[in-house]
Amino acid sequence: MITPDPEALVRDHTVYSCVMGSRAFGLATEGSDTDLRGVFLAPTPLFWRFDKPPTHVEGPAPEQFSWELERFCELALRANPNVLECLHSPLVEQVDAVGRELLSLREAFLSRLVHQSFVRYAVGQRRKLEADVRQHGAPRWKHAMHLLRLLASVRDLLRTGELTVEVGPAREELLAVKRGEVPWAEVERRMNRLAEESDGALPGSPLPPGPDRARVEDFLVRTRRASASWPGGGPA
């Protein structure tokens, strides 16, 4: 029996899972959470019912979030920052044959759309930080650190065509921001500089104008077709 129970879908049909957040970024400190992210493949017969399987599931573990494969691919094609970074996590927890093919498609999702999507996300986060400064006199320093990390990540992605999740040598500089040791005015200056550098990298970026949607769709269709014949709704 194929069950649409959300926790069962994550437990029995996860094709890829990884650790994200500070641990994947190389910014973990004592007490950092372990953020789990994953992708599950809802068996095709579940889509034949009136009640469709969920597009995402929170849990069952603390700090765990999973996307159904199609939803994950849709977001990645739109250059969603959280989803693209999930595909490039250095801390892979679980991966099967479908997950390995998904990982092999990482470059198919990358395009110059990252400039718009990452910067749009960054603008929203910066407005929240500025609101904190107005209301409380200081931003949430952890969020400021992660915004600087994100802006540096998209700048480097546009320059090189490769998405690197780990911050490497920038770790201590970013952690100083998290500890509140860098004045807000200096944090703003760094944000402005990174945004300008991203804008400057866009015209000559090695990334294609758009993602390879046809290649991703071919993968999705083949995977859906295969799962329709799995005994009990899972791989043999």
GROMACS .gro file of C-alpha atoms in nm:
model
  236
    1MET     CA    1   0.000   0.000   0.000
    2ILE     CA    2   0.137   0.340  -0.101
    3THR     CA    3   0.076   0.590   0.176
    4PRO     CA    4   0.046   0.968   0.127
    5ASP     CA    5   0.139   1.023   0.491
    6PRO     CA    6   0.394   1.309   0.488
    7GLU     CA    7   0.634   1.152   0.737
    8ALA     CA    8   0.619   0.820   0.554
    9LEU     CA    9   0.700   0.993   0.225
   10VAL     CA   10   1.013   1.144   0.379
   11ARG     CA   11   1.108   0.825   0.559
   12ASP     CA   12   1.051   0.584   0.271
   13HIS     CA   13   1.101   0.791  -0.046
   14THR     CA   14   1.384   1.037   0.018
   15VAL     CA   15   1.623   1.039  -0.278
   16TYR     CA   16   1.863   1.303  -0.146
   17SER     CA   17   1.928   1.463   0.191
   18CYS     CA   18   2.198   1.689   0.324
   19VAL     CA   19   2.296   1.922   0.605
   20MET     CA   20   2.256   2.294   0.537
   21GLY     CA   21   2.288   2.612   0.739
   22SER     CA   22   2.598   2.710   0.934
   23ARG     CA   23   2.743   2.359   0.932
   24ALA     CA   24   2.742   2.341   0.552
   25PHE     CA   25   2.867   2.700   0.520
   26GLY     CA   26   3.163   2.636   0.748
   27LEU     CA   27   3.026   2.886   1.000
   28ALA     CA   28   2.917   2.650   1.276
   29THR     CA   29   3.004   2.734   1.633
   30GLU     CA   30   2.928   2.564   1.961
   31GLY     CA   31   2.553   2.519   1.985
   32SER     CA   32   2.480   2.556   1.612
   33ASP     CA   33   2.171   2.372   1.494
   34THR     CA   34   2.188   2.091   1.240
   35ASP     CA   35   1.957   2.193   0.956
   36LEU     CA   36   1.846   1.893   0.750
   37ARG     CA   37   1.718   1.939   0.395
   38GLY     CA   38   1.602   1.674   0.153
   39VAL     CA   39   1.415   1.573  -0.159
   40PHE     CA   40   1.158   1.294  -0.170
   41LEU     CA   41   0.998   1.131  -0.471
   42ALA     CA   42   0.624   1.082  -0.420
   43PRO     CA   43   0.529   0.760  -0.604
   44THR     CA   44   0.346   0.836  -0.928
   45PRO     CA   45   0.021   0.652  -0.832
   46LEU     CA   46  -0.035   0.911  -0.559
   47PHE     CA   47  -0.089   1.175  -0.830
   48TRP     CA   48  -0.376   0.973  -0.976
   49ARG     CA   49  -0.592   1.056  -0.674
   50PHE     CA   50  -0.795   1.369  -0.607
   51ASP     CA   51  -0.581   1.443  -0.302
   52LYS     CA   52  -0.227   1.500  -0.429
   53PRO     CA   53   0.087   1.435  -0.226
   54PRO     CA   54   0.240   1.736  -0.046
   55THR     CA   55   0.488   1.960  -0.225
   56HIS     CA   56   0.697   1.981   0.093
   57VAL     CA   57   0.713   1.832   0.440
   58GLU     CA   58   0.844   1.975   0.767
   59GLY     CA   59   0.997   1.712   0.992
   60PRO     CA   60   0.979   1.450   1.118
   61ALA     CA   61   1.314   1.538   1.277
   62PRO     CA   62   1.375   1.880   1.434
   63GLU     CA   63   1.509   2.138   1.184
   64GLN     CA   64   1.420   1.906   0.893
   65PHE     CA   65   1.253   2.021   0.572
   66SER     CA   66   1.200   1.826   0.249
   67TRP     CA   67   1.065   1.909  -0.096
   68GLU     CA   68   0.888   1.675  -0.336
   69LEU     CA   69   1.110   1.626  -0.640
   70GLU     CA   70   0.898   1.822  -0.886
   71ARG     CA   71   0.862   2.120  -0.653
   72PHE     CA   72   1.234   2.111  -0.583
   73CYS     CA   73   1.314   2.117  -0.956
   74GLU     CA   74   1.068   2.402  -1.017
   75LEU     CA   75   1.233   2.615  -0.749
   76ALA     CA   76   1.583   2.529  -0.870
   77LEU     CA   77   1.493   2.627  -1.227
   78ARG     CA   78   1.382   2.964  -1.088
   79ALA     CA   79   1.722   2.995  -0.914
   80ASN     CA   80   1.582   2.983  -0.561
   81PRO     CA   81   1.888   3.043  -0.339
   82ASN     CA   82   1.797   2.793  -0.067
   83VAL     CA   83   1.730   2.514  -0.316
   84LEU     CA   84   2.039   2.574  -0.529
   85GLU     CA   85   2.260   2.577  -0.220
   86CYS     CA   86   2.097   2.254  -0.104
   87LEU     CA   87   2.214   2.089  -0.428
   88HIS     CA   88   2.571   2.199  -0.356
   89SER     CA   89   2.598   2.112   0.013
   90PRO     CA   90   2.930   1.948   0.102
   91LEU     CA   91   2.753   1.746   0.374
   92VAL     CA   92   2.547   1.481   0.196
   93GLU     CA   93   2.359   1.254   0.433
   94GLN     CA   94   2.174   1.021   0.195
   95VAL     CA   95   2.155   0.972  -0.182
   96ASP     CA   96   2.017   0.696  -0.405
   97ALA     CA   97   2.026   0.648  -0.782
   98VAL     CA   98   1.760   0.915  -0.844
   99GLY     CA   99   1.939   1.152  -0.608
  100ARG     CA  100   2.268   1.095  -0.786
  101GLU     CA  101   2.110   1.184  -1.119
  102LEU     CA  102   1.959   1.494  -0.960
  103LEU     CA  103   2.306   1.597  -0.840
  104SER     CA  104   2.445   1.535  -1.188
  105LEU     CA  105   2.203   1.802  -1.312
  106ARG     CA  106   2.337   2.076  -1.086
  107GLU     CA  107   2.483   2.279  -1.372
  108ALA     CA  108   2.154   2.251  -1.567
  109PHE     CA  109   1.984   2.461  -1.299
  110LEU     CA  110   2.247   2.737  -1.293
  111SER     CA  111   2.193   3.043  -1.509
  112ARG     CA  112   2.213   3.420  -1.496
  113LEU     CA  113   1.875   3.414  -1.327
  114VAL     CA  114   2.072   3.374  -1.002
  115HIS     CA  115   2.153   3.744  -1.017
  116GLN     CA  116   1.789   3.844  -1.001
  117SER     CA  117   1.677   3.578  -0.753
  118PHE     CA  118   1.968   3.606  -0.509
  119VAL     CA  119   1.968   3.986  -0.515
  120ARG     CA  120   1.588   4.000  -0.473
  121TYR     CA  121   1.617   3.771  -0.172
  122ALA     CA  122   1.903   3.979  -0.035
  123VAL     CA  123   1.704   4.302  -0.070
  124GLY     CA  124   1.420   4.152   0.133
  125GLN     CA  125   1.658   4.036   0.404
  126ARG     CA  126   1.834   4.371   0.416
  127ARG     CA  127   1.507   4.554   0.467
  128LYS     CA  128   1.442   4.337   0.770
  129LEU     CA  129   1.786   4.418   0.907
  130GLU     CA  130   1.731   4.790   0.853
  131ALA     CA  131   1.398   4.766   1.033
  132ASP     CA  132   1.574   4.604   1.329
  133VAL     CA  133   1.828   4.887   1.335
  134ARG     CA  134   1.551   5.147   1.338
  135GLN     CA  135   1.352   4.970   1.609
  136HIS     CA  136   1.627   4.825   1.828
  137GLY     CA  137   1.944   5.014   1.737
  138ALA     CA  138   2.115   4.707   1.594
  139PRO     CA  139   2.042   4.434   1.342
  140ARG     CA  140   2.023   4.064   1.409
  141TRP     CA  141   2.391   4.008   1.364
  142LYS     CA  142   2.358   3.641   1.269
  143HIS     CA  143   2.125   3.739   0.984
  144ALA     CA  144   2.365   4.013   0.876
  145MET     CA  145   2.646   3.758   0.861
  146HIS     CA  146   2.442   3.523   0.643
  147LEU     CA  147   2.339   3.805   0.411
  148LEU     CA  148   2.703   3.897   0.352
  149ARG     CA  149   2.777   3.531   0.285
  150LEU     CA  150   2.493   3.510   0.034
  151LEU     CA  151   2.602   3.823  -0.150
  152ALA     CA  152   2.960   3.697  -0.176
  153SER     CA  153   2.832   3.360  -0.296
  154VAL     CA  154   2.629   3.501  -0.586
  155ARG     CA  155   2.910   3.735  -0.686
  156ASP     CA  156   3.151   3.442  -0.709
  157LEU     CA  157   2.892   3.228  -0.887
  158LEU     CA  158   2.844   3.494  -1.153
  159ARG     CA  159   3.219   3.531  -1.194
  160THR     CA  160   3.310   3.162  -1.209
  161GLY     CA  161   2.992   2.976  -1.304
  162GLU     CA  162   3.033   2.755  -0.997
  163LEU     CA  163   2.836   2.768  -0.673
  164THR     CA  164   3.049   2.718  -0.362
  165VAL     CA  165   2.864   2.683  -0.033
  166GLU     CA  166   3.156   2.683   0.212
  167VAL     CA  167   3.292   3.027   0.299
  168GLY     CA  168   3.652   2.910   0.338
  169PRO     CA  169   3.895   3.188   0.442
  170ALA     CA  170   3.608   3.432   0.499
  171ARG     CA  171   3.495   3.237   0.808
  172GLU     CA  172   3.655   3.453   1.078
  173GLU     CA  173   3.558   3.779   0.911
  174LEU     CA  174   3.196   3.665   0.893
  175LEU     CA  175   3.191   3.532   1.249
  176ALA     CA  176   3.314   3.874   1.368
  177VAL     CA  177   2.996   4.018   1.214
  178LYS     CA  178   2.786   3.756   1.391
  179ARG     CA  179   2.945   3.852   1.724
  180GLY     CA  180   2.854   4.219   1.665
  181GLU     CA  181   3.218   4.327   1.642
  182VAL     CA  182   3.174   4.505   1.309
  183PRO     CA  183   2.984   4.837   1.310
  184TRP     CA  184   2.659   4.836   1.116
  185ALA     CA  185   2.788   5.115   0.891
  186GLU     CA  186   3.077   4.891   0.786
  187VAL     CA  187   2.843   4.596   0.729
  188GLU     CA  188   2.630   4.818   0.505
  189ARG     CA  189   2.940   4.926   0.314
  190ARG     CA  190   3.035   4.562   0.255
  191MET     CA  191   2.683   4.478   0.141
  192ASN     CA  192   2.684   4.766  -0.105
  193ARG     CA  193   3.025   4.665  -0.242
  194LEU     CA  194   2.923   4.300  -0.288
  195ALA     CA  195   2.600   4.402  -0.461
  196GLU     CA  196   2.794   4.630  -0.697
  197GLU     CA  197   3.044   4.354  -0.771
  198SER     CA  198   2.759   4.115  -0.851
  199ASP     CA  199   2.611   4.369  -1.091
  200GLY     CA  200   2.949   4.411  -1.253
  201ALA     CA  201   2.999   4.036  -1.292
  202LEU     CA  202   2.668   3.977  -1.468
  203PRO     CA  203   2.749   4.097  -1.826
  204GLY     CA  204   3.055   3.875  -1.862
  205SER     CA  205   2.931   3.579  -1.658
  206PRO     CA  206   3.004   3.229  -1.798
  207LEU     CA  207   2.655   3.125  -1.689
  208PRO     CA  208   2.394   3.076  -1.963
  209PRO     CA  209   2.099   3.318  -1.985
  210GLY     CA  210   1.855   3.054  -1.860
  211PRO     CA  211   1.855   2.704  -1.712
  212ASP     CA  212   1.835   2.384  -1.918
  213ARG     CA  213   1.466   2.323  -1.853
  214ALA     CA  214   1.435   2.050  -2.118
  215ARG     CA  215   1.710   1.841  -1.960
  216VAL     CA  216   1.554   1.870  -1.615
  217GLU     CA  217   1.207   1.789  -1.746
  218ASP     CA  218   1.338   1.479  -1.923
  219PHE     CA  219   1.482   1.360  -1.590
  220LEU     CA  220   1.154   1.429  -1.411
  221VAL     CA  221   0.939   1.249  -1.670
  222ARG     CA  222   1.164   0.944  -1.675
  223THR     CA  223   1.166   0.931  -1.297
  224ARG     CA  224   0.788   0.965  -1.271
  225ARG     CA  225   0.739   0.694  -1.534
  226ALA     CA  226   0.973   0.457  -1.351
  227SER     CA  227   0.810   0.512  -1.013
  228ALA     CA  228   0.468   0.420  -1.157
  229SER     CA  229   0.581   0.058  -1.178
  230TRP     CA  230   0.769   0.027  -0.850
  231PRO     CA  231   0.633  -0.258  -0.636
  232GLY     CA  232   0.473  -0.105  -0.328
  233GLY     CA  233   0.556   0.245  -0.449
  234GLY     CA  234   0.931   0.222  -0.399
  235PRO     CA  235   1.241   0.112  -0.588
  236ALA     CA  236   1.292  -0.259  -0.619
   0.00000   0.00000   0.00000
